[in-house]
């Protein structure tokens, strides 16, 4: 067995105590404390308001000071952890026998100080003197995506270019590289990475771009997985990537169809596309987009906004691109819109075995300011209409149908009935209630104590629940579904905190992409 040496600066950071609270909670607690103080019992309303305002201002100032101190402490901790990574990798590799067993290296470090270059030189020397089977760099930035200003990403990009230019030997031997929050001044620098890193099997970009939007031509003989998330390129053309099997392309910023062209990718099997479409964005015809591919596992995400996939009435020749499709995952479909259009996939993909759908309209994931929505041309009508050209259509391979966000509303019950009628060999239907997003999970736990606060910060957690929780309600829903159909599929009603282990990776797929601290 080949030894694996994994050293991560993140793993060396001290554990953090979750002490931060929101400004709204600080105001609420401070106001309540002032009101309860016996010393304020006899003061006038005007004086009480003055004292409350002063107390709130002081509390917010104190909280800001604490937050700044914590941020400084975190920066120091990351610097110490980074230095430790450089020392450990140098010490360990210096003691290895050049004639010994091959080794696999996995390094995670922050892009700061001289540590990246030190690690790069150490790994480059190891590649020249030792048997290194695999080498991985995960290059993190101190600030995370949404907290990075333009100056931050430009600065991080400049640091990475210096690191890259100093350590060509290490990069030439890398098999995996993840980069985040970088802006490159030179428009051809991303191409330089592909040219230099000839051994890469995996390449991941998160929130990366160049100063001038470019067309990125990807030609790489060894690349197996490519992930481009929240990046700004005018177009990404996969001209020649003969070994590519998995492609992730999420959140593009143009009004055209995905700025992605699939060239020679004969082995592509897994494809993830996700975006929040606006009213002027073009609808994507998958039969054209996926031309000459054989995708088996397809994920399409809609971010609770407009459906950007155009349902099609396909000819036999057009439908060929869906012949190998086995798993389909439709993520964050907006609530309240007819779901008939999704039947297009069943008719187009005769070998489909598993269908996942998450219907979710959650304020934490959406732009809720109506003025901003109008200015940025968000769609008021997010749905799409489609009518099947085939009457009494039957599908013979679908075995599992998983619907997350199910509610006992007519349009959802009708859709489940529609799938039950078409999928004659369907074995199991899993109906989960609405998800609770990770951003407000802690708030929901405290809802009993701070219900008004939860409702203010995260309105979605208190939207009316139509999920059939009781046995009686579930039986009533079931009677509305298989009547006159004769389906033998078993229907399971499950709460979102009881998601089955084999379903969770599909349901949680949209949280992937960036590496979080």
XYZ file of C-alpha atoms in Angstrom:
517
model
C 0.000 0.000 0.000
C 1.405 3.406 -1.031
C 1.976 5.713 1.980
C -0.215 8.842 2.005
C 1.218 12.018 3.548
C -1.581 14.532 4.161
C -0.810 17.845 5.873
C -3.444 20.575 6.113
C -3.068 24.032 7.640
C -6.817 24.033 8.337
C -6.465 20.945 10.516
C -3.838 22.731 12.617
C -6.063 25.701 13.437
C -7.436 25.918 16.993
C -11.085 24.994 17.322
C -13.362 28.023 17.340
C -16.143 28.650 19.799
C -19.305 29.803 18.033
C -19.838 32.963 20.034
C -20.813 35.429 17.338
C -24.392 36.670 17.271
C -26.194 38.920 14.829
C -26.681 42.676 15.248
C -30.430 42.082 15.498
C -29.895 39.737 18.428
C -27.537 42.192 20.149
C -30.176 44.929 19.830
C -32.907 42.614 21.120
C -30.934 41.444 24.157
C -29.699 44.930 25.046
C -33.161 46.478 24.734
C -34.638 43.740 26.931
C -31.895 44.203 29.545
C -32.435 47.981 29.750
C -36.197 47.521 30.095
C -35.763 45.019 32.948
C -33.225 47.125 34.879
C -34.930 48.359 38.101
C -32.989 51.623 37.826
C -35.001 52.468 34.722
C -38.414 51.695 36.177
C -39.338 55.305 37.069
C -37.751 57.195 34.160
C -39.759 58.869 31.429
C -40.267 57.261 28.048
C -37.910 59.766 26.429
C -35.165 59.000 28.953
C -35.709 55.247 28.513
C -35.277 55.644 24.775
C -32.076 57.650 25.305
C -30.624 55.067 27.708
C -31.607 52.209 25.415
C -29.982 53.897 22.413
C -26.778 54.521 24.381
C -26.674 50.934 25.641
C -27.273 49.516 22.173
C -24.551 51.726 20.653
C -22.070 50.580 23.312
C -23.022 46.917 22.868
C -22.574 47.121 19.097
C -19.208 48.884 19.492
C -18.047 46.222 21.956
C -19.185 43.471 19.593
C -17.296 45.094 16.701
C -14.136 45.270 18.829
C -14.482 41.597 19.758
C -15.051 40.638 16.112
C -11.916 42.549 15.077
C -9.889 40.867 17.808
C -11.164 37.453 16.726
C -10.286 38.219 13.105
C -6.750 39.229 14.110
C -6.407 36.088 16.208
C -7.617 33.966 13.285
C -5.051 35.564 10.978
C -2.264 34.826 13.474
C -3.484 31.241 13.854
C -3.461 30.741 10.075
C 0.077 32.128 9.841
C 1.271 29.764 12.581
C -0.500 26.776 10.989
C 0.960 27.652 7.590
C 4.488 27.794 8.976
C 3.951 24.460 10.708
C 2.917 22.864 7.395
C 6.113 24.054 5.700
C 8.293 22.768 8.546
C 6.542 19.401 8.780
C 6.660 18.586 5.079
C 10.334 19.572 4.876
C 11.262 17.518 7.941
C 9.334 14.418 6.899
C 10.533 14.336 3.294
C 14.160 14.958 4.317
C 14.144 11.662 6.227
C 12.693 9.509 3.441
C 14.824 6.956 1.617
C 15.143 7.857 -2.094
C 14.982 4.157 -2.921
C 11.972 3.460 -0.726
C 8.292 3.038 -1.444
C 6.430 5.587 -3.584
C 4.566 8.262 -1.641
C 1.431 10.328 -2.148
C 1.510 13.962 -1.027
C -1.509 16.103 -0.164
C -0.831 19.673 0.996
C -3.378 22.294 2.104
C -2.039 25.747 2.945
C -2.881 29.449 2.868
C -1.594 31.810 0.220
C 0.376 34.094 2.538
C 3.957 34.959 3.506
C 6.690 32.786 2.022
C 5.124 29.462 2.983
C 3.706 28.479 -0.437
C 7.085 28.941 -2.105
C 8.803 26.990 0.694
C 6.299 24.133 0.290
C 6.667 24.301 -3.499
C 10.453 24.014 -3.369
C 10.285 21.118 -0.894
C 7.752 19.203 -2.989
C 9.650 19.992 -6.210
C 12.875 18.583 -4.714
C 10.980 15.500 -3.521
C 9.681 14.894 -7.030
C 13.266 14.996 -8.313
C 14.734 12.634 -5.671
C 11.852 10.464 -4.382
C 9.165 8.315 -5.932
C 6.116 10.576 -5.749
C 3.056 8.806 -7.134
C 0.562 11.635 -6.562
C 0.875 15.247 -5.401
C -1.985 17.560 -4.456
C -2.082 21.289 -3.647
C -5.149 22.901 -2.103
C -4.349 26.624 -2.057
C -6.637 28.637 0.238
C -6.989 32.364 0.842
C -7.363 33.974 4.263
C -10.678 35.583 3.321
C -13.503 33.516 1.902
C -15.351 34.258 -1.328
C -18.071 36.723 -0.303
C -15.729 38.579 2.040
C -13.140 39.223 -0.669
C -12.989 42.676 -2.237
C -11.640 43.270 -5.744
C -8.344 44.399 -4.206
C -8.211 41.154 -2.221
C -8.612 38.858 -5.235
C -6.103 40.917 -7.258
C -3.622 40.708 -4.377
C -4.177 36.963 -3.988
C -3.745 36.535 -7.748
C -0.413 38.366 -7.667
C 0.778 36.169 -4.792
C -0.184 33.003 -6.646
C 1.614 34.082 -9.830
C 4.830 34.597 -7.817
C 4.356 31.190 -6.182
C 3.700 29.517 -9.539
C 6.689 31.127 -11.277
C 9.038 30.142 -8.437
C 7.917 26.506 -8.287
C 7.451 25.207 -11.818
C 8.998 21.851 -10.920
C 6.383 21.202 -8.249
C 3.465 22.327 -10.429
C 4.700 20.216 -13.341
C 4.250 17.095 -11.209
C 0.934 17.921 -9.502
C -1.985 15.544 -9.999
C -4.583 17.692 -8.187
C -4.885 21.481 -7.808
C -7.606 23.584 -6.153
C -7.498 27.395 -6.341
C -9.863 30.039 -4.948
C -10.441 33.808 -4.958
C -7.820 34.768 -7.547
C -7.808 37.456 -10.256
C -4.970 37.263 -12.768
C -3.676 40.382 -14.516
C -2.398 38.372 -17.493
C -5.232 37.021 -19.619
C -3.273 33.911 -20.648
C -2.196 32.876 -17.157
C -4.919 30.242 -16.681
C -3.749 28.652 -19.931
C -0.201 28.662 -18.508
C -1.419 26.585 -15.566
C -2.870 23.980 -17.948
C 0.316 23.905 -20.038
C 2.652 23.579 -17.029
C 0.585 21.150 -14.937
C 0.600 18.332 -17.455
C -0.064 15.575 -14.897
C -3.276 17.021 -13.419
C -6.188 14.638 -12.919
C -8.259 17.252 -11.049
C -8.392 21.036 -11.438
C -10.750 23.212 -9.406
C -11.376 26.965 -9.659
C -13.641 28.848 -7.248
C -14.245 32.600 -7.700
C -11.356 33.054 -10.139
C -11.038 35.234 -13.233
C -8.786 37.507 -15.266
C -8.954 41.304 -15.511
C -10.185 40.991 -19.093
C -12.866 38.388 -19.674
C -11.339 35.714 -21.880
C -12.211 32.600 -23.821
C -10.512 29.786 -21.967
C -9.429 26.973 -24.274
C -8.947 23.752 -22.333
C -6.670 21.147 -23.886
C -5.276 18.591 -21.478
C -4.336 14.963 -21.936
C -4.678 13.744 -18.316
C -7.494 15.806 -16.795
C -10.296 13.626 -15.379
C -12.241 16.151 -13.246
C -12.725 19.874 -13.858
C -14.643 22.189 -11.500
C -15.357 25.846 -12.390
C -17.545 27.548 -9.785
C -18.528 31.229 -9.637
C -15.840 32.196 -12.149
C -15.948 34.932 -14.774
C -14.841 33.801 -18.219
C -16.406 34.957 -21.472
C -16.405 31.351 -22.664
C -14.888 28.037 -21.604
C -14.194 25.704 -24.515
C -13.280 22.123 -23.728
C -11.482 21.708 -27.020
C -9.643 18.445 -26.305
C -9.935 16.707 -22.939
C -9.977 13.003 -23.843
C -9.996 11.621 -20.269
C -12.508 14.038 -18.703
C -15.250 12.112 -16.891
C -16.646 14.738 -14.470
C -17.415 18.419 -15.119
C -18.831 20.940 -12.621
C -19.803 24.351 -14.030
C -21.783 26.526 -11.614
C -23.022 30.138 -11.518
C -22.105 31.945 -14.712
C -22.643 35.683 -15.091
C -23.730 36.198 -18.705
C -27.221 36.327 -20.185
C -26.383 33.797 -22.853
C -26.656 30.040 -22.521
C -23.933 28.582 -20.276
C -20.644 30.063 -21.556
C -19.399 26.533 -22.008
C -18.689 24.557 -25.184
C -18.234 20.799 -25.022
C -15.699 19.761 -27.619
C -13.848 16.448 -27.605
C -14.875 14.932 -24.264
C -15.694 11.327 -25.234
C -15.618 9.954 -21.671
C -17.739 12.655 -19.987
C -20.230 10.872 -17.701
C -20.971 13.263 -14.817
C -22.121 16.844 -15.477
C -23.313 19.502 -13.003
C -24.727 22.828 -14.193
C -26.335 25.414 -11.916
C -27.313 29.069 -12.234
C -29.800 31.706 -11.073
C -31.316 32.808 -14.392
C -32.791 36.264 -15.031
C -35.665 37.209 -17.303
C -33.445 37.942 -20.348
C -31.313 34.800 -20.037
C -31.651 32.392 -22.930
C -33.213 28.974 -22.480
C -30.817 26.076 -22.962
C -31.621 23.260 -25.374
C -29.868 20.278 -23.875
C -30.078 18.218 -27.054
C -27.820 20.787 -28.750
C -25.618 21.529 -25.757
C -24.892 17.862 -25.001
C -24.395 16.920 -28.633
C -21.938 14.013 -29.062
C -21.674 13.307 -25.332
C -22.905 10.310 -23.338
C -23.677 11.779 -19.911
C -24.910 9.206 -17.391
C -25.282 11.426 -14.301
C -26.756 14.906 -14.836
C -27.425 17.609 -12.212
C -29.210 20.851 -13.115
C -29.600 23.591 -10.489
C -31.964 26.570 -10.663
C -31.205 28.457 -7.417
C -34.938 28.989 -6.702
C -35.195 31.212 -9.785
C -36.304 30.945 -13.409
C -36.168 27.570 -15.141
C -33.477 27.926 -17.790
C -33.796 24.531 -19.481
C -36.005 24.387 -22.577
C -38.197 21.248 -22.626
C -38.093 19.782 -26.120
C -40.109 17.526 -28.370
C -37.178 15.484 -29.606
C -36.633 13.577 -32.796
C -35.020 10.166 -32.435
C -31.697 11.621 -33.590
C -31.841 14.466 -31.034
C -32.821 12.101 -28.219
C -29.640 10.093 -28.746
C -27.745 12.358 -26.287
C -29.989 11.112 -23.444
C -29.737 7.397 -24.234
C -27.063 6.747 -21.569
C -28.587 8.932 -18.839
C -29.113 6.909 -15.641
C -29.369 9.532 -12.863
C -31.018 12.957 -13.068
C -30.960 15.516 -10.243
C -33.000 18.731 -10.537
C -31.945 21.066 -7.703
C -33.758 24.089 -6.213
C -36.711 24.237 -8.575
C -38.830 27.272 -7.608
C -41.994 26.514 -5.634
C -45.529 26.985 -6.861
C -45.003 26.264 -10.568
C -46.300 23.371 -12.632
C -43.794 20.505 -12.791
C -45.068 18.859 -15.978
C -42.005 20.109 -17.886
C -39.778 17.676 -15.979
C -41.553 14.780 -17.728
C -39.580 15.793 -20.799
C -36.568 14.071 -19.246
C -38.442 10.804 -18.725
C -39.547 10.783 -22.351
C -36.064 11.693 -23.602
C -34.085 9.286 -21.355
C -35.448 5.728 -21.649
C -32.653 4.283 -19.445
C -33.171 6.685 -16.533
C -33.115 4.775 -13.229
C -33.117 7.463 -10.510
C -34.875 10.842 -10.528
C -34.178 13.438 -7.816
C -36.094 16.714 -7.553
C -35.702 19.407 -4.896
C -38.437 22.058 -4.939
C -37.310 24.944 -2.774
C -38.215 28.617 -2.599
C -36.180 29.822 0.350
C -35.550 33.516 1.097
C -32.033 32.860 2.411
C -31.050 31.673 -1.072
C -32.791 34.427 -3.032
C -32.708 38.145 -3.640
C -35.773 39.298 -1.683
C -35.519 43.071 -2.222
C -38.172 43.797 -4.856
C -36.441 46.951 -6.094
C -33.183 45.081 -6.664
C -35.072 42.255 -8.356
C -36.576 44.726 -10.806
C -33.255 46.493 -11.431
C -31.411 43.216 -12.018
C -34.213 41.773 -14.156
C -35.142 38.788 -12.032
C -38.134 36.916 -13.445
C -41.558 37.271 -11.923
C -42.749 34.169 -13.757
C -40.187 31.466 -13.070
C -42.024 28.492 -14.560
C -42.053 26.918 -18.002
C -44.874 25.249 -19.885
C -44.629 22.002 -21.821
C -47.099 19.526 -23.202
C -46.064 15.996 -24.059
C -46.536 15.032 -27.717
C -46.948 11.415 -26.602
C -50.215 10.272 -25.105
C -50.148 7.469 -22.540
C -46.324 7.518 -22.379
C -44.674 4.662 -20.407
C -41.172 4.488 -18.895
C -39.779 1.047 -18.047
C -36.475 1.685 -16.227
C -37.165 4.300 -13.528
C -36.892 2.578 -10.132
C -36.540 5.497 -7.668
C -38.217 8.891 -7.503
C -37.054 11.243 -4.731
C -38.943 14.519 -4.274
C -37.653 16.947 -1.636
C -39.892 19.799 -0.545
C -43.116 17.873 -1.104
C -46.331 19.556 -0.045
C -49.882 18.244 -0.238
C -50.792 20.813 -2.872
C -52.578 19.907 -6.077
C -49.686 20.651 -8.438
C -47.286 18.427 -6.479
C -49.749 15.593 -5.883
C -50.639 15.692 -9.583
C -46.980 15.478 -10.545
C -46.281 12.478 -8.313
C -49.369 10.817 -9.800
C -48.043 11.645 -13.284
C -44.701 9.933 -12.556
C -46.437 6.934 -10.963
C -48.585 6.511 -14.050
C -45.691 6.769 -16.523
C -43.018 4.758 -14.655
C -44.571 1.304 -14.763
C -41.684 -0.403 -12.917
C -41.200 2.255 -10.240
C -40.322 0.641 -6.907
C -39.996 3.489 -4.380
C -41.158 7.082 -4.102
C -39.519 9.124 -1.319
C -41.360 12.322 -0.408
C -39.385 14.586 1.944
C -40.685 17.772 3.510
C -39.085 21.187 2.990
C -35.376 21.489 3.748
C -33.955 23.862 6.351
C -30.947 25.672 4.938
C -27.627 25.514 6.768
C -27.549 29.298 7.184
C -30.539 29.337 9.477
C -30.326 25.905 11.114
C -29.119 27.328 14.407
C -31.809 29.995 14.322
C -34.462 27.336 13.827
C -33.175 25.389 16.833
C -33.757 28.488 18.951
C -37.113 29.294 17.375
C -39.055 28.545 20.541
C -37.167 31.252 22.415
C -36.696 33.765 19.630
C -39.529 33.055 17.217
C -39.974 36.685 16.166
C -36.247 37.035 15.483
C -36.204 33.904 13.334
C -39.195 35.117 11.379
C -37.453 38.450 10.761
C -34.071 37.100 9.686
C -35.133 34.009 7.784
C -38.768 34.192 6.670
C -38.590 30.857 4.856
C -38.508 28.840 8.044
C -42.047 29.902 8.881
C -43.677 29.500 5.497
C -46.920 27.484 5.772
C -46.136 23.774 5.981
C -48.351 21.536 3.841
C -46.346 18.356 4.390
C -48.539 15.439 5.509
C -46.997 14.650 8.889
C -49.642 12.384 10.432
C -50.543 8.881 9.286
C -54.043 10.074 8.537
C -52.789 12.911 6.307
C -50.398 10.557 4.523
C -53.137 8.051 3.795
C -55.294 10.860 2.434
C -52.493 11.943 0.059
C -51.830 8.361 -1.066
C -55.493 7.926 -1.996
C -55.147 10.903 -4.348
C -52.138 9.416 -6.163
C -52.472 5.830 -7.432
C -56.212 5.869 -8.052
C -56.849 4.178 -11.399
C -53.110 3.798 -12.073
C -52.316 0.400 -10.601
C -48.799 1.385 -9.514
C -47.079 -0.972 -7.058
C -44.502 1.608 -5.960
C -44.114 2.106 -2.233
C -44.531 5.719 -1.110
C -42.381 6.901 1.820
C -43.132 10.163 3.671
C -40.019 11.420 5.508
C -39.045 14.601 7.335
C -35.956 16.473 6.137
C -34.029 15.513 9.286
C -34.378 11.837 8.341
C -32.869 11.944 4.878
C -31.484 8.559 3.902
C -27.703 8.325 3.652
C -27.773 7.356 -0.031
C -29.967 10.367 -0.869
C -28.079 13.041 1.052
C -25.129 13.564 -1.382
C -27.625 14.312 -4.155
C -29.813 16.574 -2.040
C -26.851 18.528 -0.615
C -25.054 18.794 -3.949
C -25.470 22.573 -4.326
C -23.519 23.268 -1.146
C -20.384 21.883 -2.773
C -17.866 23.910 -4.739
C -15.981 26.108 -2.295
C -13.830 24.834 0.527
C -14.953 26.367 3.792
C -12.924 26.920 6.923
